[in-house]
mmCIF file of C-alpha atoms and ligand atoms in Angstrom:
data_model
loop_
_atom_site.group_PDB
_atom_site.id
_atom_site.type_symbol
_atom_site.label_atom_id
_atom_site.label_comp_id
_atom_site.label_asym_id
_atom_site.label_seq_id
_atom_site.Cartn_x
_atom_site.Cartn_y
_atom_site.Cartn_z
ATOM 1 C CA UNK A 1 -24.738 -34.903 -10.055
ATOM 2 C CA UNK A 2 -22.191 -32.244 -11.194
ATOM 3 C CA UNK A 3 -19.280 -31.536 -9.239
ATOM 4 C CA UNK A 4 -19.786 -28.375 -6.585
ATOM 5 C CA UNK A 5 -16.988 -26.458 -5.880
ATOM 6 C CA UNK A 6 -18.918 -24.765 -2.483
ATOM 7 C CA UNK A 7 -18.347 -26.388 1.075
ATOM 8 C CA UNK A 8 -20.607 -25.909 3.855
ATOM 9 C CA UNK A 9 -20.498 -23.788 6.722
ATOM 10 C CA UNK A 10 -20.338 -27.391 8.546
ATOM 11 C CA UNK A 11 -17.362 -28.817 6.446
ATOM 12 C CA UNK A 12 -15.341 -25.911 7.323
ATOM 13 C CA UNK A 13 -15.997 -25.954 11.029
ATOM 14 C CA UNK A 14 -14.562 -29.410 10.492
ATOM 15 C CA UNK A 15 -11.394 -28.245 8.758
ATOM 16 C CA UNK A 16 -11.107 -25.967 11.204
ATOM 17 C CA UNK A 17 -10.810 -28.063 14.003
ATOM 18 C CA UNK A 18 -8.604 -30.185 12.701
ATOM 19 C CA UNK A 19 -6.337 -27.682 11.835
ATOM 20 C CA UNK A 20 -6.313 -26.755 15.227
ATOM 21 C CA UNK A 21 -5.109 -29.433 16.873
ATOM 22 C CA UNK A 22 -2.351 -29.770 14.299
ATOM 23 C CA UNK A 23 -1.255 -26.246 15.291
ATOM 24 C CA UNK A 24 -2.126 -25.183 11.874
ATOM 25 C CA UNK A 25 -4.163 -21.809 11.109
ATOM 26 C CA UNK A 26 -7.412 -21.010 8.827
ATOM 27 C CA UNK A 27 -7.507 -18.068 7.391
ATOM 28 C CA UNK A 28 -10.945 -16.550 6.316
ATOM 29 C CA UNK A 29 -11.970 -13.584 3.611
ATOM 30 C CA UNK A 30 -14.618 -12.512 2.120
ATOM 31 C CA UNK A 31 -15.961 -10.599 -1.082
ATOM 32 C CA UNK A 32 -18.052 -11.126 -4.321
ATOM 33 C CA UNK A 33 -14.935 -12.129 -6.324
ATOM 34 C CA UNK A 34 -17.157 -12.150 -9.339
ATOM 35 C CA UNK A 35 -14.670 -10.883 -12.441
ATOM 36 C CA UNK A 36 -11.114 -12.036 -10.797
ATOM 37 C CA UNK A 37 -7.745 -9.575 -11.864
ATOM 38 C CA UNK A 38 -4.450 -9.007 -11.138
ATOM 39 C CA UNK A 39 -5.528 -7.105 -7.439
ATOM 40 C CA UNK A 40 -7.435 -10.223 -6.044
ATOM 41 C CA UNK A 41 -4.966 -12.866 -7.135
ATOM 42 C CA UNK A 42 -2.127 -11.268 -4.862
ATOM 43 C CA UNK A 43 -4.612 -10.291 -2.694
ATOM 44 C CA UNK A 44 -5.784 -13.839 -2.082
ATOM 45 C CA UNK A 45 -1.606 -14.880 -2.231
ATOM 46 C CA UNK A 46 -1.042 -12.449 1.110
ATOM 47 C CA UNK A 47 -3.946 -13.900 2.651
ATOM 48 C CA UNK A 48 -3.037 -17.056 2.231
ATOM 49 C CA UNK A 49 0.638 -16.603 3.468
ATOM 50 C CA UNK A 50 -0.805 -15.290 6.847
ATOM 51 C CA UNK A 51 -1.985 -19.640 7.605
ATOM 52 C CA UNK A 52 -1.957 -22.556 6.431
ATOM 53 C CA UNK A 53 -5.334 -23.106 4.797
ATOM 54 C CA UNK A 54 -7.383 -20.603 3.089
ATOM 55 C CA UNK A 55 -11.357 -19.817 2.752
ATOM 56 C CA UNK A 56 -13.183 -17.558 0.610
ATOM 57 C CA UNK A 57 -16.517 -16.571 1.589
ATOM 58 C CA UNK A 58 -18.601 -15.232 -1.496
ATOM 59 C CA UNK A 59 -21.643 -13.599 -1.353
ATOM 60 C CA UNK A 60 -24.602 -15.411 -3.085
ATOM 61 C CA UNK A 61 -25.809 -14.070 -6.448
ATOM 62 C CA UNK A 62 -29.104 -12.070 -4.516
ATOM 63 C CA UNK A 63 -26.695 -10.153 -2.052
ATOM 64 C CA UNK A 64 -24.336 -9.301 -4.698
ATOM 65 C CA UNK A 65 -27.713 -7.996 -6.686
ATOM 66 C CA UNK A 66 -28.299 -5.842 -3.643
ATOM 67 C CA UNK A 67 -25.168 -4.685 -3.081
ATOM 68 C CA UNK A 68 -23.855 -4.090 -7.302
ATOM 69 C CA UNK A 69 -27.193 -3.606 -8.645
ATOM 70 C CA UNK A 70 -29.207 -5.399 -10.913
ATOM 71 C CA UNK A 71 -26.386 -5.970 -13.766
ATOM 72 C CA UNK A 72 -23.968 -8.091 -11.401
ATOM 73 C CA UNK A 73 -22.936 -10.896 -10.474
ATOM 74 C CA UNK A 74 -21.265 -11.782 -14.208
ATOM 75 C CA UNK A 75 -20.971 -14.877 -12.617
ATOM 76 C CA UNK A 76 -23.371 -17.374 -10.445
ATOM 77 C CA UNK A 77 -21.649 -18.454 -6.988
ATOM 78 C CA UNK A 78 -21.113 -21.593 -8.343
ATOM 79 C CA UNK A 79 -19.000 -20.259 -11.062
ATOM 80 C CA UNK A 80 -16.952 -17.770 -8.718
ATOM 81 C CA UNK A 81 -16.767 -20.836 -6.361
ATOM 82 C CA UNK A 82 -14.969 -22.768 -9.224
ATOM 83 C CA UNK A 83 -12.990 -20.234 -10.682
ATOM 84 C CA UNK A 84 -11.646 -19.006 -6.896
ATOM 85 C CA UNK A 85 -10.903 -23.257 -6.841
ATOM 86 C CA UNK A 86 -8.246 -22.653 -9.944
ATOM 87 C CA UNK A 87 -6.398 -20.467 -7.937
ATOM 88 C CA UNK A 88 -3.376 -22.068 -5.933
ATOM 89 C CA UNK A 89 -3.805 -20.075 -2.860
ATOM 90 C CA UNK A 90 -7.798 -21.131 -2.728
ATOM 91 C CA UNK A 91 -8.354 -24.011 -0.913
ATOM 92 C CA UNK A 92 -12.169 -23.738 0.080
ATOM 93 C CA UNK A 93 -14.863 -21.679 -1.169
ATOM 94 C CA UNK A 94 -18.237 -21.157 0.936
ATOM 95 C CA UNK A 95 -21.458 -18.989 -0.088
ATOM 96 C CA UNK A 96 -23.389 -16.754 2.286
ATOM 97 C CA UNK A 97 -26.394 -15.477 1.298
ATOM 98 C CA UNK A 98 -26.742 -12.143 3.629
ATOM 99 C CA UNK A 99 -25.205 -8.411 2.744
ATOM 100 C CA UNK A 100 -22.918 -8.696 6.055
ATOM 101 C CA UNK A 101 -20.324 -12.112 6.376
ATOM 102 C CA UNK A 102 -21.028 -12.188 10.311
ATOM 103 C CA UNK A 103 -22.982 -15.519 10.069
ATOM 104 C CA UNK A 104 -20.027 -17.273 7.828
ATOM 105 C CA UNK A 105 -17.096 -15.752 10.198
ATOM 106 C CA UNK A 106 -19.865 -17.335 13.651
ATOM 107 C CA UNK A 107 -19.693 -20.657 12.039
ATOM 108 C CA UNK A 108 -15.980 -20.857 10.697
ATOM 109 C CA UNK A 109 -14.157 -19.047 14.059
ATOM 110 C CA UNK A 110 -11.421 -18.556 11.544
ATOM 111 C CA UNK A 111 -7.905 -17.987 13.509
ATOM 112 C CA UNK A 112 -7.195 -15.507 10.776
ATOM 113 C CA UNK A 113 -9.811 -12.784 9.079
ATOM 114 C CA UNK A 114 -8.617 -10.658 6.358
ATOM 115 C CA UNK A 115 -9.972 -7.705 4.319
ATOM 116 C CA UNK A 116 -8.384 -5.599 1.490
ATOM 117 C CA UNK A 117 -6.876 -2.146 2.240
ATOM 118 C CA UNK A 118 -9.895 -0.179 1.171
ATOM 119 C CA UNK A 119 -10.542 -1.009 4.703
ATOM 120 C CA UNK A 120 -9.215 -0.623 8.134
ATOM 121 C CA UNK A 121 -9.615 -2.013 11.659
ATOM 122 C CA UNK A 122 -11.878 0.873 12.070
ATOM 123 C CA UNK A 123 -14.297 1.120 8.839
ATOM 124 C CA UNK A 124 -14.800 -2.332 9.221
ATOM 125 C CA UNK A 125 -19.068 -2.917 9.036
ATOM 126 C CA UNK A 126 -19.442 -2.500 12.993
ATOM 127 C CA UNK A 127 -21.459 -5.713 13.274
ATOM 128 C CA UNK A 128 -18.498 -8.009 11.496
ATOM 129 C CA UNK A 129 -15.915 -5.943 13.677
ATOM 130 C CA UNK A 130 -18.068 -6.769 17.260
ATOM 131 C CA UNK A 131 -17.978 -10.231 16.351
ATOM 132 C CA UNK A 132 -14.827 -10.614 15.346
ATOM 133 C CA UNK A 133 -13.304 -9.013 18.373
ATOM 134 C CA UNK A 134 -16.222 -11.559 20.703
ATOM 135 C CA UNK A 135 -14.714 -14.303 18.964
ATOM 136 C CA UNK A 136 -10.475 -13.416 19.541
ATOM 137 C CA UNK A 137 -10.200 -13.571 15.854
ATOM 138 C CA UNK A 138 -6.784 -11.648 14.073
ATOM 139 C CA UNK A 139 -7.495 -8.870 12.145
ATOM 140 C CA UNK A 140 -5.134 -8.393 9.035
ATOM 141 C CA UNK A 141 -5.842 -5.903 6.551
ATOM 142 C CA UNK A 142 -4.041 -6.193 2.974
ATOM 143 C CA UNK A 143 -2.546 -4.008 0.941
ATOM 144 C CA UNK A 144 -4.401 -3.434 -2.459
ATOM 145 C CA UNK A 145 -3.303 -3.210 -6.056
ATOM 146 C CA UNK A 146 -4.019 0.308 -6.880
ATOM 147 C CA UNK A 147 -6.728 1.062 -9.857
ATOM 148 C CA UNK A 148 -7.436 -2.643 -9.803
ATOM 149 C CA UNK A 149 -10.877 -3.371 -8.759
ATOM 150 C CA UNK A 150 -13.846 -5.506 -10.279
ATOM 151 C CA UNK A 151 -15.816 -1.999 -11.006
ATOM 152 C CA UNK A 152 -12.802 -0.421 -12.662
ATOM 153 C CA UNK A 153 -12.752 -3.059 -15.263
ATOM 154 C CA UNK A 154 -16.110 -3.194 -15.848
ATOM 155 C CA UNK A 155 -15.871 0.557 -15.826
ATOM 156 C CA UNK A 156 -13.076 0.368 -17.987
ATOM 157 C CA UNK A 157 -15.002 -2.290 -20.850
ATOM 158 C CA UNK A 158 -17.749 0.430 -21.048
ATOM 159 C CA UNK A 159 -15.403 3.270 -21.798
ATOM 160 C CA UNK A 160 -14.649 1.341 -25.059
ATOM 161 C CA UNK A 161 -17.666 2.775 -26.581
ATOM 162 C CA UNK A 162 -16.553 6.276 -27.934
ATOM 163 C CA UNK A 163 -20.335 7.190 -27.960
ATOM 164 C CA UNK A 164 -20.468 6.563 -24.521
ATOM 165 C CA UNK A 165 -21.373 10.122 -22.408
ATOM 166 C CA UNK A 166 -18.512 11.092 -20.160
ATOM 167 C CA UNK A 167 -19.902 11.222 -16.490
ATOM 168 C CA UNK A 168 -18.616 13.895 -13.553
ATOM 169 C CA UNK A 169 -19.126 14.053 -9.845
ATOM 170 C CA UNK A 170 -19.161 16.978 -8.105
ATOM 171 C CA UNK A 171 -18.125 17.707 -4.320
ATOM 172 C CA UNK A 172 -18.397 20.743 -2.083
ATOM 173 C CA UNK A 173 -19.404 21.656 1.189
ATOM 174 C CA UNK A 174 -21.020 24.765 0.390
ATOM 175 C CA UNK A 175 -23.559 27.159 -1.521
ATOM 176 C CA UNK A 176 -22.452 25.247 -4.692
ATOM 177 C CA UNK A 177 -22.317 28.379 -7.443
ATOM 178 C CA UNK A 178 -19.725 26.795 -8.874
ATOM 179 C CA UNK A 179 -21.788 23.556 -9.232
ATOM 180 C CA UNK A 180 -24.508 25.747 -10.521
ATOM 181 C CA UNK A 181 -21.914 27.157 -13.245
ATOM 182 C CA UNK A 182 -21.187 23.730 -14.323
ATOM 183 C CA UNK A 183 -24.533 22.454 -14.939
ATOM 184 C CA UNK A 184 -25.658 25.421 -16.338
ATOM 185 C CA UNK A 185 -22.931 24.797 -18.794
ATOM 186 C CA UNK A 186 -24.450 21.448 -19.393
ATOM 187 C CA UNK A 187 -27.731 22.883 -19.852
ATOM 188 C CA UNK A 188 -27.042 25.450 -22.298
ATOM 189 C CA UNK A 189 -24.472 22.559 -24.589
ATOM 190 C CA UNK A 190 -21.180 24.150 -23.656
ATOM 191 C CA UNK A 191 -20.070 21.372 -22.112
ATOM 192 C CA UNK A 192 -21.062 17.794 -22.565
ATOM 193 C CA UNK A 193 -21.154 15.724 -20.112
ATOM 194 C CA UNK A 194 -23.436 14.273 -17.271
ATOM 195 C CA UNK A 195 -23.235 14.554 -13.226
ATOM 196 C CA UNK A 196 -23.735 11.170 -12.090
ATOM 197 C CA UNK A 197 -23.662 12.511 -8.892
ATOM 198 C CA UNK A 198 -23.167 15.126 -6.164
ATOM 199 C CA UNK A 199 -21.720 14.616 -2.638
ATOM 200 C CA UNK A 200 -21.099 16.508 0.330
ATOM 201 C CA UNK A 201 -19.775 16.298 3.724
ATOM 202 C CA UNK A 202 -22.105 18.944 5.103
ATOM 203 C CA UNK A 203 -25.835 17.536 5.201
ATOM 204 C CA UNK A 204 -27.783 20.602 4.705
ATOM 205 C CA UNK A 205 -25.076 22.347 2.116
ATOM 206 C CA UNK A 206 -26.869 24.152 -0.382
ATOM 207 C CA UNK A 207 -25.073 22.082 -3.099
ATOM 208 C CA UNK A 208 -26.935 19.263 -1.900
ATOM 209 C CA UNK A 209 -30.760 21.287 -2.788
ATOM 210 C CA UNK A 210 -28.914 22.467 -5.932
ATOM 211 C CA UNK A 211 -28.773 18.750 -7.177
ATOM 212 C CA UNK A 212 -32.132 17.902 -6.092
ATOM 213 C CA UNK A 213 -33.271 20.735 -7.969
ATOM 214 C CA UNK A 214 -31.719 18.919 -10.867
ATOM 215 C CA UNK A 215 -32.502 15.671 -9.639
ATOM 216 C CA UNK A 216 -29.309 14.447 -9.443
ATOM 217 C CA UNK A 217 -28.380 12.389 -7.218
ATOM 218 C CA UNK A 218 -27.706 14.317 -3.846
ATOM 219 C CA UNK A 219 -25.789 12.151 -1.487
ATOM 220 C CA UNK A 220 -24.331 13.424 2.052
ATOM 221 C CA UNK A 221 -21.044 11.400 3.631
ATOM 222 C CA UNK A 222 -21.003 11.717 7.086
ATOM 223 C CA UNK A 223 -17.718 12.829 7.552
ATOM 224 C CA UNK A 224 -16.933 11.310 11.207
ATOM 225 C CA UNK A 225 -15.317 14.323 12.651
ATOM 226 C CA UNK A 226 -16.303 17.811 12.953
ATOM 227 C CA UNK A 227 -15.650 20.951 9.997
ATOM 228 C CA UNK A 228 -11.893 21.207 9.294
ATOM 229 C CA UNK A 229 -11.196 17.755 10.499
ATOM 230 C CA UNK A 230 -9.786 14.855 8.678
ATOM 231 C CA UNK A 231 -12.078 12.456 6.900
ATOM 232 C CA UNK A 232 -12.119 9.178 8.527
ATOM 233 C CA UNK A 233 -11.296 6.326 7.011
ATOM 234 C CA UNK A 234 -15.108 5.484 6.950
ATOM 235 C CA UNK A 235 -16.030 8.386 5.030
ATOM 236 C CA UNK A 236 -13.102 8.449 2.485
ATOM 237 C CA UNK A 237 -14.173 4.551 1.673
ATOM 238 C CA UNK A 238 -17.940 5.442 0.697
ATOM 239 C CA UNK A 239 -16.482 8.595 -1.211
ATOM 240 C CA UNK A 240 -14.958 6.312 -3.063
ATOM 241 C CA UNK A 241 -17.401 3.438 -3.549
ATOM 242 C CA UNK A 242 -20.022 6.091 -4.109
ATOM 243 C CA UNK A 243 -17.890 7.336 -6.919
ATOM 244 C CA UNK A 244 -16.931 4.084 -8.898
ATOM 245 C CA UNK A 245 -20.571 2.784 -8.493
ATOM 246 C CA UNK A 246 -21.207 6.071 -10.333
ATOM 247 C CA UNK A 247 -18.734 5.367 -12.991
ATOM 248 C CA UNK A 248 -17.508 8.809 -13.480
ATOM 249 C CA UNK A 249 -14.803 9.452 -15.457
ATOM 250 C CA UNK A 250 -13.583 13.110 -13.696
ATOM 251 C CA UNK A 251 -14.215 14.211 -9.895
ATOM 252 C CA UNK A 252 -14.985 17.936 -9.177
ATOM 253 C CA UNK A 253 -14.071 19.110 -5.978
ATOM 254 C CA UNK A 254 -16.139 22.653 -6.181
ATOM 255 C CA UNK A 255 -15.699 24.020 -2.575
ATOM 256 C CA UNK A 256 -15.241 20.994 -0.549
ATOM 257 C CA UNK A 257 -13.555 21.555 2.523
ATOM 258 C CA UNK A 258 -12.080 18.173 3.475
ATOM 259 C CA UNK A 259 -8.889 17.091 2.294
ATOM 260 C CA UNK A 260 -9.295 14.117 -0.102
ATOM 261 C CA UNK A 261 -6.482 10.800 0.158
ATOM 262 C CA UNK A 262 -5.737 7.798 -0.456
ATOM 263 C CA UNK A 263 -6.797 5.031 -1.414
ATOM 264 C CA UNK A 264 -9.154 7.594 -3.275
ATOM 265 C CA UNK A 265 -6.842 9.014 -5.162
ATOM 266 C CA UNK A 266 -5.020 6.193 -6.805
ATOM 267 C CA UNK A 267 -8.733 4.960 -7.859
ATOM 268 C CA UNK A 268 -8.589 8.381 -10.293
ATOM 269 C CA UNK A 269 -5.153 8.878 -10.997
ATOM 270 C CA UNK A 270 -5.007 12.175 -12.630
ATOM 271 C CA UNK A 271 -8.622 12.790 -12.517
ATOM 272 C CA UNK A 272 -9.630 14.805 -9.454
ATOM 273 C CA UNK A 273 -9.910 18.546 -10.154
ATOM 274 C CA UNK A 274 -9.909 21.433 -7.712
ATOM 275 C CA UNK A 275 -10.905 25.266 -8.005
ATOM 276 C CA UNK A 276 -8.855 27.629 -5.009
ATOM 277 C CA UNK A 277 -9.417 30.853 -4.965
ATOM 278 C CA UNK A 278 -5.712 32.887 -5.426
ATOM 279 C CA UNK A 279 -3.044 32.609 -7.817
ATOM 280 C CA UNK A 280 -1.157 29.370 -6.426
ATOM 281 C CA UNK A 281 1.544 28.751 -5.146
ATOM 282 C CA UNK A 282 0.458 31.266 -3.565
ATOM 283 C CA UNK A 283 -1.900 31.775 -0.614
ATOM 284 C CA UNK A 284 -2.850 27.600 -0.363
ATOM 285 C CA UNK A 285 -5.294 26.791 2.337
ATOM 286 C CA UNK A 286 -8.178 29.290 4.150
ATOM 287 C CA UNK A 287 -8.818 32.735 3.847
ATOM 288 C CA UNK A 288 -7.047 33.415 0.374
ATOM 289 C CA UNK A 289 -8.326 36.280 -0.430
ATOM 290 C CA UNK A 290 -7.934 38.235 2.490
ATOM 291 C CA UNK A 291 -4.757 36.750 3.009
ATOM 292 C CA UNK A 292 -4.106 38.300 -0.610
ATOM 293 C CA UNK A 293 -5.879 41.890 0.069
ATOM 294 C CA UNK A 294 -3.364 41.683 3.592
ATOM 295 C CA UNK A 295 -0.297 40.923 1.945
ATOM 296 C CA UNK A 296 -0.834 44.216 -0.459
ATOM 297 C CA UNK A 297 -0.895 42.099 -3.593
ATOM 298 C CA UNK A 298 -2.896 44.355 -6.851
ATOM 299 C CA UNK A 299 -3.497 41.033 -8.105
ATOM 300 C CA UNK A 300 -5.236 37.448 -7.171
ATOM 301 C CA UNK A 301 -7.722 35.246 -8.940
ATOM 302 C CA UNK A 302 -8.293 31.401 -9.386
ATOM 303 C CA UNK A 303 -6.308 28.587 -9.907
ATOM 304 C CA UNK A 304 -7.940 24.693 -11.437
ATOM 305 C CA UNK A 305 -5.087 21.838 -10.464
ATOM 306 C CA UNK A 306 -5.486 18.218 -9.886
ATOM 307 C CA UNK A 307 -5.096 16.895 -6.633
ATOM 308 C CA UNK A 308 -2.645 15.406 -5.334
ATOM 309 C CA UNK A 309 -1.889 14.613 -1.000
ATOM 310 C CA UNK A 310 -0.879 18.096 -0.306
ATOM 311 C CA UNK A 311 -3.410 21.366 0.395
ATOM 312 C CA UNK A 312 -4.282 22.787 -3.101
ATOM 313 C CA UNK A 313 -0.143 21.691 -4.741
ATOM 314 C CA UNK A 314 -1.315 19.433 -7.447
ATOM 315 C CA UNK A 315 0.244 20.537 -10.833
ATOM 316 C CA UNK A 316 -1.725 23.548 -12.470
ATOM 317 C CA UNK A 317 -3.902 23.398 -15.116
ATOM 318 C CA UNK A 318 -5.220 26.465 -15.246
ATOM 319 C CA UNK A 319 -5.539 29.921 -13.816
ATOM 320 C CA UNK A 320 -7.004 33.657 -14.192
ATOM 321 C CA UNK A 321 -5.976 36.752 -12.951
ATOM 322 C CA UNK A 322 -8.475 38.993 -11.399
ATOM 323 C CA UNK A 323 -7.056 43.135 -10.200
ATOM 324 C CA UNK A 324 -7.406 43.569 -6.187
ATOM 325 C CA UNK A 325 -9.671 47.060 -6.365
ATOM 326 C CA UNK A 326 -8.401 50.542 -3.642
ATOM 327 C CA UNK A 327 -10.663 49.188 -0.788
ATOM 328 C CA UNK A 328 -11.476 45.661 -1.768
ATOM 329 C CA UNK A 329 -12.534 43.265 0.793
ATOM 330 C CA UNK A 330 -12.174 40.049 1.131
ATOM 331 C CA UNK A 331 -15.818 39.254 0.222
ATOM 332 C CA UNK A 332 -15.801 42.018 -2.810
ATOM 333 C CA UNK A 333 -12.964 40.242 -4.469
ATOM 334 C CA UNK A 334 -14.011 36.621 -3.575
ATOM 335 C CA UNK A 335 -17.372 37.603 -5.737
ATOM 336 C CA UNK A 336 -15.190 38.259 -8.492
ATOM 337 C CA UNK A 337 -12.875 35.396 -8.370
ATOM 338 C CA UNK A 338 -16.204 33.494 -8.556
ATOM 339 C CA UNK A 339 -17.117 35.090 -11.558
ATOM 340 C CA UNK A 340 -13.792 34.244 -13.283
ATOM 341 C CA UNK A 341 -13.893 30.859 -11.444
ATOM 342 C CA UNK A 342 -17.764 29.806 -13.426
ATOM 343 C CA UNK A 343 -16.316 30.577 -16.917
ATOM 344 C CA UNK A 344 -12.846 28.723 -16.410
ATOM 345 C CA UNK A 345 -14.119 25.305 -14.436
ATOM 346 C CA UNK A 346 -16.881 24.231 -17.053
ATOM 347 C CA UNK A 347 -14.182 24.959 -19.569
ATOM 348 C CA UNK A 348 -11.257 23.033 -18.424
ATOM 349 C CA UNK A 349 -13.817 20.015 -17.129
ATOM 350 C CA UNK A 350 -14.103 20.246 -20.934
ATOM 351 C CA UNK A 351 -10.661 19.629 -21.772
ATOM 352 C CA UNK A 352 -9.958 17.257 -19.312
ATOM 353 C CA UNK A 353 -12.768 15.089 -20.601
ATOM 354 C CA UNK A 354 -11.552 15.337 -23.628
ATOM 355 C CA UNK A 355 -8.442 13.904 -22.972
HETATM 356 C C1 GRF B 401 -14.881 28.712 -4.525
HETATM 357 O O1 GRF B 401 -14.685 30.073 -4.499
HETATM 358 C C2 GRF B 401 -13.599 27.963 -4.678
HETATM 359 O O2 GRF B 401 -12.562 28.773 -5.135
HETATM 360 C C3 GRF B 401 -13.253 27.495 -3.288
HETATM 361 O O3 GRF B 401 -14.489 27.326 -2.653
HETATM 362 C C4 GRF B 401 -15.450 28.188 -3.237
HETATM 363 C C5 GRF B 401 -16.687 27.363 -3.455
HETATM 364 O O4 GRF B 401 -17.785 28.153 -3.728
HETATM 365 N N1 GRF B 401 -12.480 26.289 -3.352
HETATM 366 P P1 GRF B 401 -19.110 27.518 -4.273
HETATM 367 O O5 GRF B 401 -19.620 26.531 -3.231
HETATM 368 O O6 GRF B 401 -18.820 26.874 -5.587
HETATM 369 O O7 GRF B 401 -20.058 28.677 -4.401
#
């Protein structure tokens, strides 16, 4: 019989209690682990420094199917089991076969439960959290190794192909013309690329009927809090996971009203784009252009930047002037800031795909 490098549910209730009455502490994880790198193995170092023994829960090779799609795992459960085994701060693996780890973290009462910083205390699944909280279990949540992530370098293996077609998402919150602009720019060859997919924090946003008119996939994120509030942690996690399971190489932001953060930003370092309506620095934030018409200016327009943490002060990419008219309002010069704002995004979404 070959050698298996999985435990049981049983053998670690075991350990467990003997740990116990040494005074020692098991700490618990869980994750696919399926192509280990850099992230995990200091990941799995912190986790282990928390107790004295460590266990990895993996998810069998049908839940990871579920949860990756139909490509992954890489590797069988037995194989992640034994690779996980080669690591010093491993010292059991155990397999559980359902999307949520609730039944593995029932059976193990771990004194110790960890998850990496793409979570929090609060966007942990509800069910695992419940449980975890019914059992007196220690919630620690690890910091991760930005950019590093199984799906960024499988992402990053497929990129090797220079035939490969350069993938976008889009995000807004509203009518979407910009969105429109883009893919009409698609349509018509003057700019290649594909949107994997659209997202917005507003359910019944029109941007959201203009991908389904395109069928692309149209995805809402329930934000957690109400317009002009901070996404939760929640939201900002399935942005993100919605967006690397896409494999995208750029991310739009066309209109979207929510201010985007980290850890979403460090997974596209230099790679989220926004479109504001004035000529920034100046007038950041709502109401630019009647802010503009207010302030007596005889000139505004649009400005493309990348993101960074602050309201639209990411370095500048881009930017056209349009004249404030005798009598413009607000509305009147927004409509042509949008004209000026269709031309430029499709063509800078071009050069920054070309990069
Ligand atoms: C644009 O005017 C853009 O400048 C601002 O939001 C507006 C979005 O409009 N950030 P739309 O949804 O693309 O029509």
């Amino acid at each position: 019989m070959s050698e298996t490098f999985l435990s049981t549910n049983a053998e670690i209730a075991v350990l467990r209690n003997e740990l116990e009455a040494q005074g020692k502490k098991l700490v618990l994880t869980n994750g696919v682990f399926d192509l280990l790198h850099v992230g995990h193995v200091r990941y799995l170092n912190e986790a282990k420094a928390l107790g004295d023994c460590l266990v990895v829960a993996i998810n069998g090779d049908e839940s990871v199917r579920e949860l990756k799609g139909p490509g992954r795992p890489v590797h069988t459960a037995e194989e992640r089991a034994e690779i996980l085994c080669g690591l010093e701060s491993v010292d059991r693996v155990v397999v559980f076969h359902e999307k949520r780890a609730s039944r593995v973290i029932e059976a193990v009462d771990p004194h110790i439960y960890t998850k990496g910083g793409d979570y929090t205390p609060d966007s942990l699944i509800d069910e695992e959290k419940q449980l975890l909280d019914r059992l007196g279990v220690e919630i620690r949540i690890l910091s991760l190794v930005p950019g590093k992530s199984t799906s960024a370098t499988l992402n990053q293996i497929s990129e090797e192909d220079p035939d490969r077609q350069k993938k976008i998402a889009i995000l807004g919150s509203g009518t979407g013309s910009n969105c429109l602009a883009i893919l009409e720019a698609i349509e018509s060859g003057k700019l290649e690329t594909e949107v994997a997919v659209i997202l917005s924090d507003v359910r019944d946003a029109g941007i959201l009927d203009i991908a389904r008119d395109h069928n692309i996939s149209a995805i809402h994120i329930d934000p957690g809090t109400e317009k002009g509030g901070q996404l939760t942690d929640a939201a900002i996690k399935e942005i993100m996971d919605r967006l690397i399971a896409s494999k995208v190489d750029l991310v739009v932001l066309a209109g979207f009203m929510r201010i985007v953060r980290e850890p979403l930003m460090s997974q596209f370092p230099g790679k989220i784009l926004n479109i504001h309506p004035s000529i920034l620095p100046k007038y950041p934030g709502l109401n630019a252009c009647r802010r503009a018409i207010e302030a007596g200016e005889n000139e505004s327009g649009c400005t493309i930047h990348l993101v960074d943490a602050g309201v639209d002060t990411g370095e500048i990419l881009r930017q056209e002037a349009v004249p404030i008219l005798e009598g413009d309002t607000p509305e009147a010069l927004q409509a042509r800031i949008q004209e000026q704002e269709h031309l430029a995004y499709p063509e800078e979404i071009a050069e920054q795909l070309a990069k």
